[in-house]
Coordinates of C-alpha atoms in Angstrom, one line a residue:
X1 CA 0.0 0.0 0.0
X2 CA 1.3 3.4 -1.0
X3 CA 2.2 5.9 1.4
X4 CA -0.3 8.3 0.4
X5 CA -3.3 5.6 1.1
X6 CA -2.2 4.7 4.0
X7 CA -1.8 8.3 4.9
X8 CA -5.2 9.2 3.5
X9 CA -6.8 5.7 6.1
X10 CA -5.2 7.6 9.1
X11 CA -6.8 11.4 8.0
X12 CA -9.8 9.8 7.6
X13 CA -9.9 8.3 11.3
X14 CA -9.2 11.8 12.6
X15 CA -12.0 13.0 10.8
X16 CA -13.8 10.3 12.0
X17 CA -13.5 11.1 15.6
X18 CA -14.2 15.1 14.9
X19 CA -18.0 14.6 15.5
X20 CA -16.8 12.8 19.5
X21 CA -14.9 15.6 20.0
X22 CA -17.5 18.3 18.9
X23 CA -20.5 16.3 21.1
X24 CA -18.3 16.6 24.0
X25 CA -17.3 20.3 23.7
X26 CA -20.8 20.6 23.1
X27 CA -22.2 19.0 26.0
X28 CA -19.7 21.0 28.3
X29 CA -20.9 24.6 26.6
X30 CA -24.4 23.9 26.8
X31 CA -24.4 22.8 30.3
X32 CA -21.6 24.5 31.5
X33 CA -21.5 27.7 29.7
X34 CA -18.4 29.0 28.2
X35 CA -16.8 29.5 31.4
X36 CA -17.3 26.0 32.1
X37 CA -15.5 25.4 29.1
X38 CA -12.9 27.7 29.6
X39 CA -11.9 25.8 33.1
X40 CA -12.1 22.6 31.2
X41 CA -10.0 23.6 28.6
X42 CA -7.3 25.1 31.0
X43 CA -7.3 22.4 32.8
X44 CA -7.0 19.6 30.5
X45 CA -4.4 21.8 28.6
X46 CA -2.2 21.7 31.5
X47 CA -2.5 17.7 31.5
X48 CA -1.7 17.9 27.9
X49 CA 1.1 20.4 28.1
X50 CA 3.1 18.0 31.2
X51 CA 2.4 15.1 29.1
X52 CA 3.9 17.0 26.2
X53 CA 7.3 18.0 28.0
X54 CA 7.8 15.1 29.6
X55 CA 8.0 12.2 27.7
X56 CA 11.9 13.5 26.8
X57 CA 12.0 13.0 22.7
X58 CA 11.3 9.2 23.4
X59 CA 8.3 8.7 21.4
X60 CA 10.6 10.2 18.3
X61 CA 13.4 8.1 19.1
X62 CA 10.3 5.2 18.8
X63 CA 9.6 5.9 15.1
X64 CA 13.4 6.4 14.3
X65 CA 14.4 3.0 16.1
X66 CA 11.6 0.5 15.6
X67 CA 11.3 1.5 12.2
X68 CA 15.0 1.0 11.6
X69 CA 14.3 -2.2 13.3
X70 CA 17.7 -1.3 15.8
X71 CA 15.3 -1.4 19.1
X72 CA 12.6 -3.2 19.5
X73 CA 9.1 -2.0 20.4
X74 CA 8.7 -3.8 23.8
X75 CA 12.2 -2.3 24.9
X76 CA 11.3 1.2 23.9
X77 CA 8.4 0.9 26.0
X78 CA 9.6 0.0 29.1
X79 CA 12.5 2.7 29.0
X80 CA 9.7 5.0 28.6
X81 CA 7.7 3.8 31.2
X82 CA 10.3 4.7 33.7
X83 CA 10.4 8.1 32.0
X84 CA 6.9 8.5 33.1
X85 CA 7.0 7.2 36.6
X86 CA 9.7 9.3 37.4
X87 CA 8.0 12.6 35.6
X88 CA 4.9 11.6 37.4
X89 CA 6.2 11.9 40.8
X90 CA 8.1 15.1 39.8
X91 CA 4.6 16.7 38.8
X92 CA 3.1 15.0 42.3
X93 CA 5.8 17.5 43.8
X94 CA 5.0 20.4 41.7
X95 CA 1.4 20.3 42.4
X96 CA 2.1 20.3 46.4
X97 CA 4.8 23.5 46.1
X98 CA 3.0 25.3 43.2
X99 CA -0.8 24.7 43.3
X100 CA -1.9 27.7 44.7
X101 CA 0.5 29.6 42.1
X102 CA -1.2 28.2 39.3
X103 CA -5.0 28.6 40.3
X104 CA -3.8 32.6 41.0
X105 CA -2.0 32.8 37.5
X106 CA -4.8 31.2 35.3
X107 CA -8.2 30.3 37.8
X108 CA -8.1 33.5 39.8
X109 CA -11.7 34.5 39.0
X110 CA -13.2 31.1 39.1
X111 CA -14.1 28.9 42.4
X112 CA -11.4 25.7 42.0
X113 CA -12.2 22.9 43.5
X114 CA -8.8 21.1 44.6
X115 CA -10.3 17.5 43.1
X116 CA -10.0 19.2 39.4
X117 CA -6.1 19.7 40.2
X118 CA -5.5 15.6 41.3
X119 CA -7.7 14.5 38.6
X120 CA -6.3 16.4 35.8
X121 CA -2.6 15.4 37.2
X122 CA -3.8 11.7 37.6
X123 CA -4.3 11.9 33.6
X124 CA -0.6 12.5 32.8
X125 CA 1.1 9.3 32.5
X126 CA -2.0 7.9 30.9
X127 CA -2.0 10.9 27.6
X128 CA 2.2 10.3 27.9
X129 CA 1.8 6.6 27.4
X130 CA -0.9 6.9 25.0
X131 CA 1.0 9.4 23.0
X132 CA 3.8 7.0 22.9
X133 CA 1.8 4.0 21.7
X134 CA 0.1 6.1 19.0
X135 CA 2.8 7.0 17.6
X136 CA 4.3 3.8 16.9
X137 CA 1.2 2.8 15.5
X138 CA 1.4 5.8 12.6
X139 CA 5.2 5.5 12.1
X140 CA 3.8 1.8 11.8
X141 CA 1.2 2.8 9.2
X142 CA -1.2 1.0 10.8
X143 CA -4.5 2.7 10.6
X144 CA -6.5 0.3 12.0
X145 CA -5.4 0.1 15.3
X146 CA -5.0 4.1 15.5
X147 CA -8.4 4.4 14.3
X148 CA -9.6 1.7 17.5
X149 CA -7.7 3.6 19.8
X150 CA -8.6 7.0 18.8
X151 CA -12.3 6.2 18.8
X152 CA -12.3 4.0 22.2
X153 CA -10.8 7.6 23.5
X154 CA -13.4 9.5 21.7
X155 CA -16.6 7.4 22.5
X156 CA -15.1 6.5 26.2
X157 CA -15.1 10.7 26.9
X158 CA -18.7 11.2 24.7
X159 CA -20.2 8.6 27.4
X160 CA -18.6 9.7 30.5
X161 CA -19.6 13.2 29.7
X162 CA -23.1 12.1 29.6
X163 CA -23.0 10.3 32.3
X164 CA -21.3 11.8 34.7
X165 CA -22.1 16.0 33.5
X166 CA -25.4 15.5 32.4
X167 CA -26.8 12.6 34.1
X168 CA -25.1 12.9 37.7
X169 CA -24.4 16.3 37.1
X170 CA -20.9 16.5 38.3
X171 CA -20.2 19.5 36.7
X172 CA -16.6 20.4 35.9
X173 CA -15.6 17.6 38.5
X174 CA -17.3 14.8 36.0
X175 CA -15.7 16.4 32.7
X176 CA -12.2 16.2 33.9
X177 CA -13.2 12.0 35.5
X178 CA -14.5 12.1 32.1
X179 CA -11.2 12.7 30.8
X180 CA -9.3 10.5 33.0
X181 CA -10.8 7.5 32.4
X182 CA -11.1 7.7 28.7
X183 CA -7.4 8.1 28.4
X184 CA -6.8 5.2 31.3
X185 CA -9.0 2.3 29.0
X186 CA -7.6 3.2 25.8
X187 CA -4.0 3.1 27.8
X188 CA -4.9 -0.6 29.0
X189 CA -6.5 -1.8 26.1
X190 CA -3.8 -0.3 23.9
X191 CA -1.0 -1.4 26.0
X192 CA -2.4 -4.6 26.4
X193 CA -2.4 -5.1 22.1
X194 CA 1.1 -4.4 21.6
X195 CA 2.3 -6.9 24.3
X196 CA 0.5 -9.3 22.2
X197 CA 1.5 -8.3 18.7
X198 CA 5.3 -8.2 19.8
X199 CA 5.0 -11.7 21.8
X200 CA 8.2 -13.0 22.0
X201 CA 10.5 -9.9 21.0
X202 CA 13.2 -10.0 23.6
X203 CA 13.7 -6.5 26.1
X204 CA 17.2 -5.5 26.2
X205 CA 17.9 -3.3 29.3
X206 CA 21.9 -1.6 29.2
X207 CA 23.4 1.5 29.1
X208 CA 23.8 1.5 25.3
X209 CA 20.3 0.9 24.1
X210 CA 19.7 3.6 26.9
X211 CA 22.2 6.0 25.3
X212 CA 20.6 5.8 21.9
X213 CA 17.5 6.6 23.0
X214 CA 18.6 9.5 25.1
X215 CA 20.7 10.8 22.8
X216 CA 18.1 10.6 20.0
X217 CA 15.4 12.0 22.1
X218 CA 17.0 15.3 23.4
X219 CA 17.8 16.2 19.7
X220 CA 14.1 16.4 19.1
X221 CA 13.5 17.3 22.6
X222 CA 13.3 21.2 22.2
X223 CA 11.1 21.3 19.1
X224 CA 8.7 19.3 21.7
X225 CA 9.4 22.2 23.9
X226 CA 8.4 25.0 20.7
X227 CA 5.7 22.6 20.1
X228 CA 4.0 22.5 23.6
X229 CA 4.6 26.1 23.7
X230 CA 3.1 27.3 20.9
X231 CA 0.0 24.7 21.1
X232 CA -0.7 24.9 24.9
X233 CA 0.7 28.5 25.7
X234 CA -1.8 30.1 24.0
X235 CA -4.8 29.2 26.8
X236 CA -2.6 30.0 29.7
X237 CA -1.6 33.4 28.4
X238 CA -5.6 34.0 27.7
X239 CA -6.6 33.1 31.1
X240 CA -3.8 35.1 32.8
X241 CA -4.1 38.3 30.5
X242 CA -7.9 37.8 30.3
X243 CA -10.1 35.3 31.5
X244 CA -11.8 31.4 31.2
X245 CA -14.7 32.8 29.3
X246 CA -12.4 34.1 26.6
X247 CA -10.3 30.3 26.7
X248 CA -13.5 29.1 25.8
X249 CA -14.3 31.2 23.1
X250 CA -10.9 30.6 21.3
X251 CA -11.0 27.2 22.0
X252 CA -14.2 26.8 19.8
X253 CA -12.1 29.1 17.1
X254 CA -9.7 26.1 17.2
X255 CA -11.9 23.4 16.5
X256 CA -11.9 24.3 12.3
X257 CA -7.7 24.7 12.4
X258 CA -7.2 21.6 14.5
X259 CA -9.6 19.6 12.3
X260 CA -7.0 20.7 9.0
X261 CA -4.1 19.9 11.2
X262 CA -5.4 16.7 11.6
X263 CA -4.1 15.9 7.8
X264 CA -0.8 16.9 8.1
X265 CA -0.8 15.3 11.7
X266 CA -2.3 11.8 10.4
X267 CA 0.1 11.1 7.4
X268 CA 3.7 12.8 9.3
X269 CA 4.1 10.1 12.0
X270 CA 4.4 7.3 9.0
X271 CA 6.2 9.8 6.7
X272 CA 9.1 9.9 9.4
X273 CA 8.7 6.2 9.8
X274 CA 9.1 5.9 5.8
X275 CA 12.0 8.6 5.3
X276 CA 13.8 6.6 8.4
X277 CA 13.4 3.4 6.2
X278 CA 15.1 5.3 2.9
X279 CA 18.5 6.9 1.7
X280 CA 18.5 10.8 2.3
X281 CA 18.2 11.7 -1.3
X282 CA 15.3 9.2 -1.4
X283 CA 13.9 10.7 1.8
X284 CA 13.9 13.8 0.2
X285 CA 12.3 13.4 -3.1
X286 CA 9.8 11.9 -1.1
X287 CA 9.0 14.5 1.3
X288 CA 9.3 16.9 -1.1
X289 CA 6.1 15.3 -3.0
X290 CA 4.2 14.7 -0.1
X291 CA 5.0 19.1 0.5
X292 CA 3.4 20.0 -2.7
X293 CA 0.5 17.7 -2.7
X294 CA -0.2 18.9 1.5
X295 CA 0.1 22.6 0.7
X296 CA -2.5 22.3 -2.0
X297 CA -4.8 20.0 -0.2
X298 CA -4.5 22.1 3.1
X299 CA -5.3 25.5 1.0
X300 CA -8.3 23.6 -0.5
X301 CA -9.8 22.1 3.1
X302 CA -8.8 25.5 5.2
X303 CA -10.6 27.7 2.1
X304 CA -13.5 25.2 2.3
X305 CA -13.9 25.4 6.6
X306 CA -13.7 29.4 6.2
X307 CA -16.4 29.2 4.6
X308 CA -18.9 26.7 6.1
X309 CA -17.2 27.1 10.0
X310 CA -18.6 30.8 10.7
X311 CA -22.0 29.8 10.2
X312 CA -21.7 26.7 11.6
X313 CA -19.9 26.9 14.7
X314 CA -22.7 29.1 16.0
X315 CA -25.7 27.7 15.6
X316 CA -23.8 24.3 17.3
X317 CA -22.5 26.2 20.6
X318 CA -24.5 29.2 20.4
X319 CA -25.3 32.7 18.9
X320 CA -22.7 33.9 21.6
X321 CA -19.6 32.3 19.8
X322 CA -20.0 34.5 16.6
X323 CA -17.1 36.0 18.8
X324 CA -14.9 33.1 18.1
X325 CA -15.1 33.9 14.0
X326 CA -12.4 36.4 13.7
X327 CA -9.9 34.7 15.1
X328 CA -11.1 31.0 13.0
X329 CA -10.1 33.0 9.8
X330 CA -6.8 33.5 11.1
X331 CA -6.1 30.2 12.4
X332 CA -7.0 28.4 9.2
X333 CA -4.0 30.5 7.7
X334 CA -2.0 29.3 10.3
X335 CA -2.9 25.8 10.1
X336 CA -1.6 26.0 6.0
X337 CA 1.6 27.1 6.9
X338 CA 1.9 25.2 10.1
X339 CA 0.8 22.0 8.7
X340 CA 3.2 22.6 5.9
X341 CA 6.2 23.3 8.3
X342 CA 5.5 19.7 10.1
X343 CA 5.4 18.1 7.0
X344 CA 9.3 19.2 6.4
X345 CA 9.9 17.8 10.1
X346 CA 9.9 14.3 8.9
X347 CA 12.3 14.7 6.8
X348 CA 15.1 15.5 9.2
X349 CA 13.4 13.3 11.6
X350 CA 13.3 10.8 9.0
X351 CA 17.1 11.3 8.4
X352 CA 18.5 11.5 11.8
X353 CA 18.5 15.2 12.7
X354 CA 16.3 16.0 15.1
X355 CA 18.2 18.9 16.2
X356 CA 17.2 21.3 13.4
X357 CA 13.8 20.2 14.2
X358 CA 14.4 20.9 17.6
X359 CA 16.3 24.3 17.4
X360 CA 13.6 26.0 14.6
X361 CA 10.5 24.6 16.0
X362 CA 11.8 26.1 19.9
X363 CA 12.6 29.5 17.8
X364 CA 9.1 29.8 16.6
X365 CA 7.2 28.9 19.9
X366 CA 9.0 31.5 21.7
X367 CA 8.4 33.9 18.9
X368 CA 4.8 33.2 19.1
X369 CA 5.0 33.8 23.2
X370 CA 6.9 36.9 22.9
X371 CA 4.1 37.9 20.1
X372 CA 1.4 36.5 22.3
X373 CA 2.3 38.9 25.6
X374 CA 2.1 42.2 23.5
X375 CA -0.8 41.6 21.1
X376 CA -3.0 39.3 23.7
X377 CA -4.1 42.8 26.1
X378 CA -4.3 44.7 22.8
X379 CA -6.1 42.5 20.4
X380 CA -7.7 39.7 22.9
X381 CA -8.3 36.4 21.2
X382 CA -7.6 37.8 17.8
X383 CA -3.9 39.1 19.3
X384 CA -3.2 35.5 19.8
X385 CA -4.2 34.2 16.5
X386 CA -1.9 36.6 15.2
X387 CA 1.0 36.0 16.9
X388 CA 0.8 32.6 15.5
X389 CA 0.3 33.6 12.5
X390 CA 3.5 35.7 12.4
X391 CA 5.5 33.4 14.1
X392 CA 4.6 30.5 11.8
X393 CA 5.3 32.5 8.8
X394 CA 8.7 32.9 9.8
X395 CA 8.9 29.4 11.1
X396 CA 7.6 28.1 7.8
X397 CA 10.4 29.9 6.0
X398 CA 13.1 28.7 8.4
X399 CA 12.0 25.1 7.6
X400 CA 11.8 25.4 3.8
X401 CA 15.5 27.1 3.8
X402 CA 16.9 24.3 5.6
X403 CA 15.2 21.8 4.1
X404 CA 16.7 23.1 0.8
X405 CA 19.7 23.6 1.9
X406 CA 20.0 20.1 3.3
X407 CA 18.0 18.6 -0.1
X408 CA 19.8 20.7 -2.8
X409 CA 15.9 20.7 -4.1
X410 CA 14.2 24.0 -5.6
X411 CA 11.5 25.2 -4.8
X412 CA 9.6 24.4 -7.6
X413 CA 10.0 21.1 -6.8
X414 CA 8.2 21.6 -3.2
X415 CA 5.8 23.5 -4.7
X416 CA 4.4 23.1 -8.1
X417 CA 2.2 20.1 -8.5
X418 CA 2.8 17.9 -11.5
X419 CA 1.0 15.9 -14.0
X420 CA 1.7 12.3 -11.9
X421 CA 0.2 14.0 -8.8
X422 CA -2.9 15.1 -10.3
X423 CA -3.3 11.4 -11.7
X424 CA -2.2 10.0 -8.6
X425 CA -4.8 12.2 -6.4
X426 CA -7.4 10.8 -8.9
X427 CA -6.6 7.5 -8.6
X428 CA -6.8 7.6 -4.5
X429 CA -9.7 9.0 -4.8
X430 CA -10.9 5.6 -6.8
X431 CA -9.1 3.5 -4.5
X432 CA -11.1 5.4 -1.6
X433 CA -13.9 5.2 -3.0
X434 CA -13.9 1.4 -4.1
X435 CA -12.7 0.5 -0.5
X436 CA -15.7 2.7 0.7
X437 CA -18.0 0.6 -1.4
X438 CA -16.5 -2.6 -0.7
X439 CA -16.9 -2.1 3.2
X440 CA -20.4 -0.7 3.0
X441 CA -21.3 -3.4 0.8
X442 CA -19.9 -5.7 2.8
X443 CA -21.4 -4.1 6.0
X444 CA -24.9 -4.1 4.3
X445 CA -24.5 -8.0 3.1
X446 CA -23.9 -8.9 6.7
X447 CA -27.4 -7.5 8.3
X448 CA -29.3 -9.0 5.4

């Protein structure tokens, strides 16, 4: 199977768990209002954002070395289980000294109960471990068992939300539970899988499988750094310079620009896994085609959401998010250039340079924070979407002038579709269809 099917099987499993995601963001707005949301967001945000920084590069050093076949799966994941252990009891000591810091900084005009600040820390090592795991499976190409585990963690939070917001009416308290346990089953379940699809592949423990990983990992370590700041800064500096409702009003902005990152974000995982398994001119070539067919698909699907989103997004949440539009214009811009940008990444991930990765990707998150502290009190929510937006223009350059450099590619290459893409975007589409068909079909035989 090509790498553009397979890639085009994982998009279409993030698109398929889009509607989970917008019932649950909907059931928290409707009965917790957008301040409800706000908290929710913050909250889960900082889960997401200690997850982020803490798993150390490891889940890079994953597709580089399992892929490569060097290290095995089973041995990977037990290194990184002590990486989690030992980061979770490091944020068990941060709560106890810096609690009370935090809820001032980004809660100060909300009531917190102390049971949201345990239950969203109890959901670390579960989203670290589940980050890991999905990730192997994409470098892996397999769709199938992404797709299970990302819709066992989308239908897992849709019914606890239910249940335990609507039904019990546990309020914040039951969205965050909500949270927690989703990510804990599809951790078990998950983990539980890949013990026994790598039954029998030995676990070497020493100090220079250790190495390699370590070494590997910091190199990609800052970009994960620029990453978490640029994706989970942005709520933290809008509930400290602002307030929750206005976290939840951008958060709604971001539903449209996360739902096109989610193309670039299915496909890169087993792009890197790919460019590992090929010569660097090879890699190359190969990214470079992948660029030029993203950047045209991403201007098509962000043009498309501009369009329908506005309209949309309000009559789902309410008349009161009309608020959100502005800034959903700019983020679609910043999804093309930002989904472009990671689309480059695999190529020195791919290749064994993780560092450049690291260094350009760290560059443009704190561009974006500087950016985000000026134009936040000025501008509000539309401040911050600009501040991405500047600092991903530059970061898209950055990434395109080293990616030449390292290639010795043009431009035109990256850029300029060609006659075989066209043919080869029509005959996926076929391919899509026909499997579409097939499954339906198939589906449609079995209840007769």
């Amino acid at each position: 199977m090509s790498v553009a099917r397979k890639g085009i099987g994982i998009v279409s499993v993030n698109w398929l768990i889009l509607p989970l995601y917008l019932v649950t963001s909907i059931i928290i707005v409707r009965w917790l209002g957008v301040e409800g949301r706000g908290i929710v967001v913050v909250l889960s945000s900082a889960a997401a954002f200690l997850s982020g920084i803490g798993h150390f590069g490891i889940p890079a050093a994953g597709i580089y070395y399992a892929r490569n076949g060097v290290i095995g799966e089973r041995t990977i994941f037990f290194y990184f289980l002590g990486f989690v252990l030992f980061f979770f009891f490091v944020c068990i000591v941060a709560l106890l000294l810096f609690e009370d810091l935090f809820v001032r900084a980004f809660l100060d005009r909300v009531s917190v109960n102390h049971e949201w600040m345990i239950v969203m820390l109890m959901a670390v090592p579960f989203m670290m471990l589940n980050n890991y795991l999905a990730t192997i499976l994409l470098a892996k190409g397999d769709a199938r068992g992404y797709a299970g585990m990302q819709v066992g963690i989308g239908c897992a939070d849709v019914l606890g939300t239910l249940i335990l917001v609507v039904w019990l009416g546990l309020g914040i308290t039951g969205a965050m539970y909500s949270i927690l346990l989703a990510q804990g089953i599809a951790c078990l379940v998950r983990t539980t899988r890949m013990f026994k699809t790598t039954r029998g592949q030995p676990v070497v423990m020493n100090g220079d499988v250790l190495e390699k990983i370590l070494c590997f990992g910091a190199k990609h370590y800052l970009g994960t750094i620029g990453a978490q700041i640029f994706k989970r800064a942005n709520n933290f500096l809008l509930a400290f310079f602002l307030d929750t409702r206005a976290v939840g009003y951008y958060s709604v902005a971001m539903i449209p620009y996360e739902a096109a990152l989610s193309i670039p974000r299915g496909v890169n995982a087993f792009l890197s896994g790919n460019a590992s398994a090929l010569n660097p001119r090879d890699a190359a070539f190969s990214v470079a085609e992948s660029f030029r067919k993203l950047l045209w698909v991403m201007i098509l699907v962000a043009a498309g959401l501009a369009v329908v989103s506005p309209f949309v997004l309000p009559l789902m949440y309410g008349g009161d998010f009309v608020r959100s539009n502005p800034a959903l214009l700019i983020l679609l811009v910043v999804s093309v250039l930002l989904g472009c940008a990671m689309n480059l990444q695999t190529y020195f991930l791919g290749t064994g340079k993780p560092g450049i990765n690291g260094v350009l990707t760290l560059i443009t998150g704190l561009m974006n924070l500087v950016l985000a502290v000026f134009l936040i009190p000025l501008w509000g929510i539309e401040g911050n979407a600009v501040s991405a937006l500047l600092a991903w223009l530059v970061g898209l350059y950055l990434y395109t002038a080293y990616f030449l450099k390292e290639s010795r590619l043009s431009l035109a290459t990256m850029c300029i579709l060609r006659k075989k893409d066209v043919v080869g975007f029509m005959r996926l589409a076929g391919e899509f269809l026909q499997d579409a068909r097939r499954y339906f079909g198939r589906r449609g035989h079995d209840h007769i």
